Tab-separated table of C-alpha atoms in Angstrom:
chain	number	residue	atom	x	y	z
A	1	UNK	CA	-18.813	-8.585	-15.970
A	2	UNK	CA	-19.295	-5.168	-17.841
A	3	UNK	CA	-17.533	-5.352	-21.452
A	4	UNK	CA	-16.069	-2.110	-22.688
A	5	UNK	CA	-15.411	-2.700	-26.469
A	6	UNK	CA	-13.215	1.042	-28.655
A	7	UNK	CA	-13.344	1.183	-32.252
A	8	UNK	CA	-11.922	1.706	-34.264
A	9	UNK	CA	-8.754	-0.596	-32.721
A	10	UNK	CA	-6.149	1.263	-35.402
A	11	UNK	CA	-6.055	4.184	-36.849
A	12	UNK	CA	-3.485	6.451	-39.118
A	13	UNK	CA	-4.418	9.637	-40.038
A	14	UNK	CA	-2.495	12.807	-41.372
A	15	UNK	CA	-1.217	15.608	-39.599
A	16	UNK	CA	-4.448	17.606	-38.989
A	17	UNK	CA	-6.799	15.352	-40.261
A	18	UNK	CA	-9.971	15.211	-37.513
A	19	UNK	CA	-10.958	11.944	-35.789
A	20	UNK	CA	-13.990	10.231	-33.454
A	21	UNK	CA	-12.890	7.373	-30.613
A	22	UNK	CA	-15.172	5.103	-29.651
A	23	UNK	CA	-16.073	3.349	-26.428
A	24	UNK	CA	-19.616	1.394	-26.051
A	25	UNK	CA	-20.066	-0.612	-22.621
A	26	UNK	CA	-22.179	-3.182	-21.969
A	27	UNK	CA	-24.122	-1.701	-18.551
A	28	UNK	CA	-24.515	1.491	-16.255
A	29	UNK	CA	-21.345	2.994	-15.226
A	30	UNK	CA	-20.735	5.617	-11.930
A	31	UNK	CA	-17.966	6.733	-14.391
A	32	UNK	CA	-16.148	7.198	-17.058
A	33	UNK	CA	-12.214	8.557	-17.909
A	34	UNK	CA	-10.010	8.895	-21.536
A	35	UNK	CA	-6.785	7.943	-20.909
A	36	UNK	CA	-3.944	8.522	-23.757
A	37	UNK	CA	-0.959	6.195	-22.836
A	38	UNK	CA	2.009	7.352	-24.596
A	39	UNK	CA	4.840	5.298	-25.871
A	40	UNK	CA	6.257	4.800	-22.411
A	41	UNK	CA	3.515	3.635	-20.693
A	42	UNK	CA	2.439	6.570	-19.185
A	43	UNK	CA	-1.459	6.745	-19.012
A	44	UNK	CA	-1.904	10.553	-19.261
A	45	UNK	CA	-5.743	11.508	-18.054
A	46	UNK	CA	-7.881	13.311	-20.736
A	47	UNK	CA	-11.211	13.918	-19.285
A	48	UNK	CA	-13.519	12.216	-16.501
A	49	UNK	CA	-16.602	12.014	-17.882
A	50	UNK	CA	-19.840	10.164	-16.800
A	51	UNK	CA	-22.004	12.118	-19.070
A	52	UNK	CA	-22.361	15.178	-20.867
A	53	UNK	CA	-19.580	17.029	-22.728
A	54	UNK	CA	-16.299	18.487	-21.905
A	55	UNK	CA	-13.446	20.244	-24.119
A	56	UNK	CA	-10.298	20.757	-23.893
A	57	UNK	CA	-7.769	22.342	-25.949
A	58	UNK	CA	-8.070	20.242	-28.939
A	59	UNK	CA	-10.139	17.462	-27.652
A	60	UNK	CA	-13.210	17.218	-26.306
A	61	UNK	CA	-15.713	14.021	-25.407
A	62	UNK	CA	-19.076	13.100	-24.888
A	63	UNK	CA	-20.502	10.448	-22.557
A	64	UNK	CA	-23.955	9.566	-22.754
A	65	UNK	CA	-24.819	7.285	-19.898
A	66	UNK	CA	-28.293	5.949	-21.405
A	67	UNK	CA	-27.229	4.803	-24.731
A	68	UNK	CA	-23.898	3.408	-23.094
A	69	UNK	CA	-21.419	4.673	-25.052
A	70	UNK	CA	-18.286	7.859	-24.878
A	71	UNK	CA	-17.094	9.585	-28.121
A	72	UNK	CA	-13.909	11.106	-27.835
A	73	UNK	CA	-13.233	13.911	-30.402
A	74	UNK	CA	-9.637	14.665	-31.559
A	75	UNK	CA	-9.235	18.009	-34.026
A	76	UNK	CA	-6.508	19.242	-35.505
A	77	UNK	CA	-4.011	16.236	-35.084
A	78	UNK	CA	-0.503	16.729	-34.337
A	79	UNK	CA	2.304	13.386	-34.104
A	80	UNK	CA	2.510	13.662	-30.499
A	81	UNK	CA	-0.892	12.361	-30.163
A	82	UNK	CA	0.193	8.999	-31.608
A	83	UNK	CA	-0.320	6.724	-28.639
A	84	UNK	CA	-3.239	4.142	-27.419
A	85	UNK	CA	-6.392	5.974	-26.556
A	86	UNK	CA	-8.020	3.650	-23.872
A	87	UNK	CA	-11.756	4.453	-22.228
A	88	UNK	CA	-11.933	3.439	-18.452
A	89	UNK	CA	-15.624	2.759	-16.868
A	90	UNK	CA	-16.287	2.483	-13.127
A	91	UNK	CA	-19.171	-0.122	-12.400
A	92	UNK	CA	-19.296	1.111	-8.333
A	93	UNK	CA	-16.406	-0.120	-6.821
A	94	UNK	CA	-13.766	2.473	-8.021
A	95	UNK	CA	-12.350	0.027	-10.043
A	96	UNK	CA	-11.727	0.748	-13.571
A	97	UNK	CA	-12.289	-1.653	-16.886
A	98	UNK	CA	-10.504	-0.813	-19.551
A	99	UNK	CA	-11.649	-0.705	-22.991
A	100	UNK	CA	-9.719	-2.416	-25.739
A	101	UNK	CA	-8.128	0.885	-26.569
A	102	UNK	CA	-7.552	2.416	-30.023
A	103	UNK	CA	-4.280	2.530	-31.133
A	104	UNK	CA	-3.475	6.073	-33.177
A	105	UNK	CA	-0.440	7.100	-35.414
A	106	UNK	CA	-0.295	10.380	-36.675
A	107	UNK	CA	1.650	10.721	-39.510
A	108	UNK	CA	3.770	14.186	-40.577
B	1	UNK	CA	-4.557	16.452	-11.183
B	2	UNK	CA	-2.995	14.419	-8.032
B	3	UNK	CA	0.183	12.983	-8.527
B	4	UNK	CA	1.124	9.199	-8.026
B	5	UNK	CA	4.313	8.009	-8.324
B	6	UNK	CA	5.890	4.571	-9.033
B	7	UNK	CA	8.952	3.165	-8.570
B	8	UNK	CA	11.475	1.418	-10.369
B	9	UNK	CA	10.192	2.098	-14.044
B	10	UNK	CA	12.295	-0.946	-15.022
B	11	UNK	CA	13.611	-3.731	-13.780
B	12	UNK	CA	15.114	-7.005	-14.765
B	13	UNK	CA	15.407	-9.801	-12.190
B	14	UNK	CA	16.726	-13.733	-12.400
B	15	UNK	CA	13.937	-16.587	-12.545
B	16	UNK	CA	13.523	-17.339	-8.429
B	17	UNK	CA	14.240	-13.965	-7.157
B	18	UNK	CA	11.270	-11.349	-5.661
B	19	UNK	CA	10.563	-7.524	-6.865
B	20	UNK	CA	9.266	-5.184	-4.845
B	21	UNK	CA	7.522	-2.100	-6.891
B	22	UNK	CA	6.216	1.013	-4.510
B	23	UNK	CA	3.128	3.204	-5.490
B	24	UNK	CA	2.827	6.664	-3.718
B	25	UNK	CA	0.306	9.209	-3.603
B	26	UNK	CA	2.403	12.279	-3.110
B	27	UNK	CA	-0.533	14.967	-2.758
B	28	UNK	CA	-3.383	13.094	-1.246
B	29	UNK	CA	-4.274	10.454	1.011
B	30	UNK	CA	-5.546	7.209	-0.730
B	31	UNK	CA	-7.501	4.491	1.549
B	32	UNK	CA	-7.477	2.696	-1.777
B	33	UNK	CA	-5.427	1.956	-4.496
B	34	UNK	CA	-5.072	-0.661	-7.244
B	35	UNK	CA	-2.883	-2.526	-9.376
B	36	UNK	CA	-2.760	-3.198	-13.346
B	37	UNK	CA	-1.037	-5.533	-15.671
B	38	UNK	CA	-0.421	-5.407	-19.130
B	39	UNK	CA	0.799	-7.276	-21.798
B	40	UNK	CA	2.214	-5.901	-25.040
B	41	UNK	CA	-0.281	-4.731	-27.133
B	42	UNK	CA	-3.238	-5.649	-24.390
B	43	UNK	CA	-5.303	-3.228	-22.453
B	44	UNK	CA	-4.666	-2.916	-18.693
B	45	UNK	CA	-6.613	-6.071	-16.308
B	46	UNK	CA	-7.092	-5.363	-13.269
B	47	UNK	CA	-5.251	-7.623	-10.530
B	48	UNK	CA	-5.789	-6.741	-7.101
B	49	UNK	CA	-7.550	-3.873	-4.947
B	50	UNK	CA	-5.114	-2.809	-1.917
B	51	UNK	CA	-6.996	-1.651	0.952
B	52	UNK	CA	-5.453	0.980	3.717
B	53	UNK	CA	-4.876	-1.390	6.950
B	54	UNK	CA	-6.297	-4.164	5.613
B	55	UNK	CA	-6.468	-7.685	3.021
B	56	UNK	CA	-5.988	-6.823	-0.692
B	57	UNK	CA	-8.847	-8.246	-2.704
B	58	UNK	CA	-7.404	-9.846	-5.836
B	59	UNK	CA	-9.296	-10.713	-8.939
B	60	UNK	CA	-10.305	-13.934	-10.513
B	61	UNK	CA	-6.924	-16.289	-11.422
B	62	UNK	CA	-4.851	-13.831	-9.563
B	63	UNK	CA	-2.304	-15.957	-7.114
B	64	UNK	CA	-2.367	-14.468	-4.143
B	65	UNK	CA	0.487	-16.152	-2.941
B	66	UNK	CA	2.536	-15.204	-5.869
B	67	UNK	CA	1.579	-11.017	-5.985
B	68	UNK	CA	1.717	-10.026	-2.558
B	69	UNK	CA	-0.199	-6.269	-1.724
B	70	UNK	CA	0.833	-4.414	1.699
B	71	UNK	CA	-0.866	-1.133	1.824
B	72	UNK	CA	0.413	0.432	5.305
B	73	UNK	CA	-0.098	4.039	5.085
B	74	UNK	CA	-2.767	6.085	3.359
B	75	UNK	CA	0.214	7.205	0.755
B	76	UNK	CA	1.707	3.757	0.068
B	77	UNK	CA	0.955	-0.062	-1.489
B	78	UNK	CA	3.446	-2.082	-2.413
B	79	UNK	CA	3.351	-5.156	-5.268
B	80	UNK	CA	5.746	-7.685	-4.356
B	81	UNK	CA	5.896	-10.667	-7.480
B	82	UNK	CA	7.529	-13.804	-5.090
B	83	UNK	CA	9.451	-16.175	-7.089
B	84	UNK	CA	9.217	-14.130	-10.115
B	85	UNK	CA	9.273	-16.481	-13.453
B	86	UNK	CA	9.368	-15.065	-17.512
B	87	UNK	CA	5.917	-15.293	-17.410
B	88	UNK	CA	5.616	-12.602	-15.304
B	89	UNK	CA	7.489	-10.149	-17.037
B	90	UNK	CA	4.852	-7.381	-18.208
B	91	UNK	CA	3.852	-3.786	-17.272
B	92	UNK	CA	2.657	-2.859	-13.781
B	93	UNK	CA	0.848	0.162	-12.859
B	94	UNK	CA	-0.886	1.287	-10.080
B	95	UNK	CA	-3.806	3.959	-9.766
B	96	UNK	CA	-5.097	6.017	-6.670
B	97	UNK	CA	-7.574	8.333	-6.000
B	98	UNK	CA	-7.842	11.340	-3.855
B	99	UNK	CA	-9.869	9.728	-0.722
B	100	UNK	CA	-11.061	13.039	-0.062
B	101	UNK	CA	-12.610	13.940	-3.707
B	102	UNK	CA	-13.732	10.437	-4.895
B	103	UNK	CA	-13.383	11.865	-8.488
B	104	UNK	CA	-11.358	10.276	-11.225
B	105	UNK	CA	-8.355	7.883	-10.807
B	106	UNK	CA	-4.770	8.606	-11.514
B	107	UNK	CA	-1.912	6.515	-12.579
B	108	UNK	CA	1.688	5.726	-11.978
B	109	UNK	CA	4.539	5.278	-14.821
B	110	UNK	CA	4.083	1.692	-14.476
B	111	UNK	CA	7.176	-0.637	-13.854
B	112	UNK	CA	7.994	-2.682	-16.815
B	113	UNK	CA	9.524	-5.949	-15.150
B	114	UNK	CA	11.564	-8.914	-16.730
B	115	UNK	CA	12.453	-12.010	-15.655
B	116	UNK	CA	15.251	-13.351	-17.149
């Protein structure tokens, strides 16, 4: 099956330091979604994004289907976006596989 | 973005006994929706694919027996964990998507479940 490997897995940064997630998969995806999961387990939905780039607010990402990979671009960061950022693809069958996820502290 | 919702968000059971955790799609109609499970500090695996009037469709080393999917309606699935053991104590969540828009997925809160 597809493998869907995020780097880097940890991260700490400070309070409005600037950071890049990555997600590289191993074939051709129908889709692909950010997800931030915050410390209750929530999985809050960032962007849906099989290729091309999107912004919003302080974050923005970039898909680009042919070199199989998603970049997701956090400015600005603030402690509330502490949390596991996880990348989701979509093979064809609406399932999602879930990257390894990145795991992100900011720190005040 | 569509709502799903998910209930309990905790539970705690005795080895032997069943749980029953309910995923709704409260503003659209979802044919089909799935189920997640995740350990501490994993990512989410996929378990089983709950189909609108029909079988669920689990994945590989998924029991069948032992996670049992009933998707009646276009709005609800249900996960039932039979004979629940510590081992199965984890973090279910479901996801849906609007049947209508085929677009991007949406999850529950996820039930975190232990077997004592």
């Amino acid at each position: 099956g597809i493998q869907v490997e995020q780097s880097p897995p940890d991260l700490i940064l400070q309070e409005g330091a600037n950071s890049t997630l990555r997600c590289n998969f191993s074939d051709s995806v129908n889709n692909l979604q950010w997800f931030h999961q915050n410390p209750w387990g929530q999985l809050i939905n960032l962007f849906y994004i099989p290729s091309g780039t999107k912004q919003n607010g302080r974050l923005s990402a970039t898909t680009v289907a042919t070199e199989r990979y998603s970049l997701l671009y956090i400015s600005s960061s603030q402690t509330t976006d502490s949390g596991v950022y996880f990348c989701a693809v979509d093979t064809g069958f609406q399932k999602l596989v879930f990257g390894t996820g990145t795991r992100l502290l900011v720190s005040p | 973005g569509a709502v799903v919702s998910q209930h309990p968000s905790r539970v705690i059971c005795k080895s032997g006994t069943s749980v029953k955790i309910e995923c709704r799609s409260l503003d659209f109609q979802a044919t089909t929706m799935f189920w997640y499970r995740q350990f501490p500090k994993q990512s989410l695996m996929l378990m089983a694919t709950s189909n609108e009037g029909s079988k669920a469709t689990y994945e590989q080393g998924v029991e069948k027996d032992k996670f049992l999917i009933n998707h009646a309606s276009l709005t609800l699935s249900t996960l039932t964990v039979t004979s629940a053991h510590p081992e199965d104590s984890s973090f279910y969540i479901c996801s849906a998507r609007d049947a209508a828009q085929n677009t991007e997925a949406f999850f529950g809160q996820g039930t975190r479940l232990t077997v004592v």
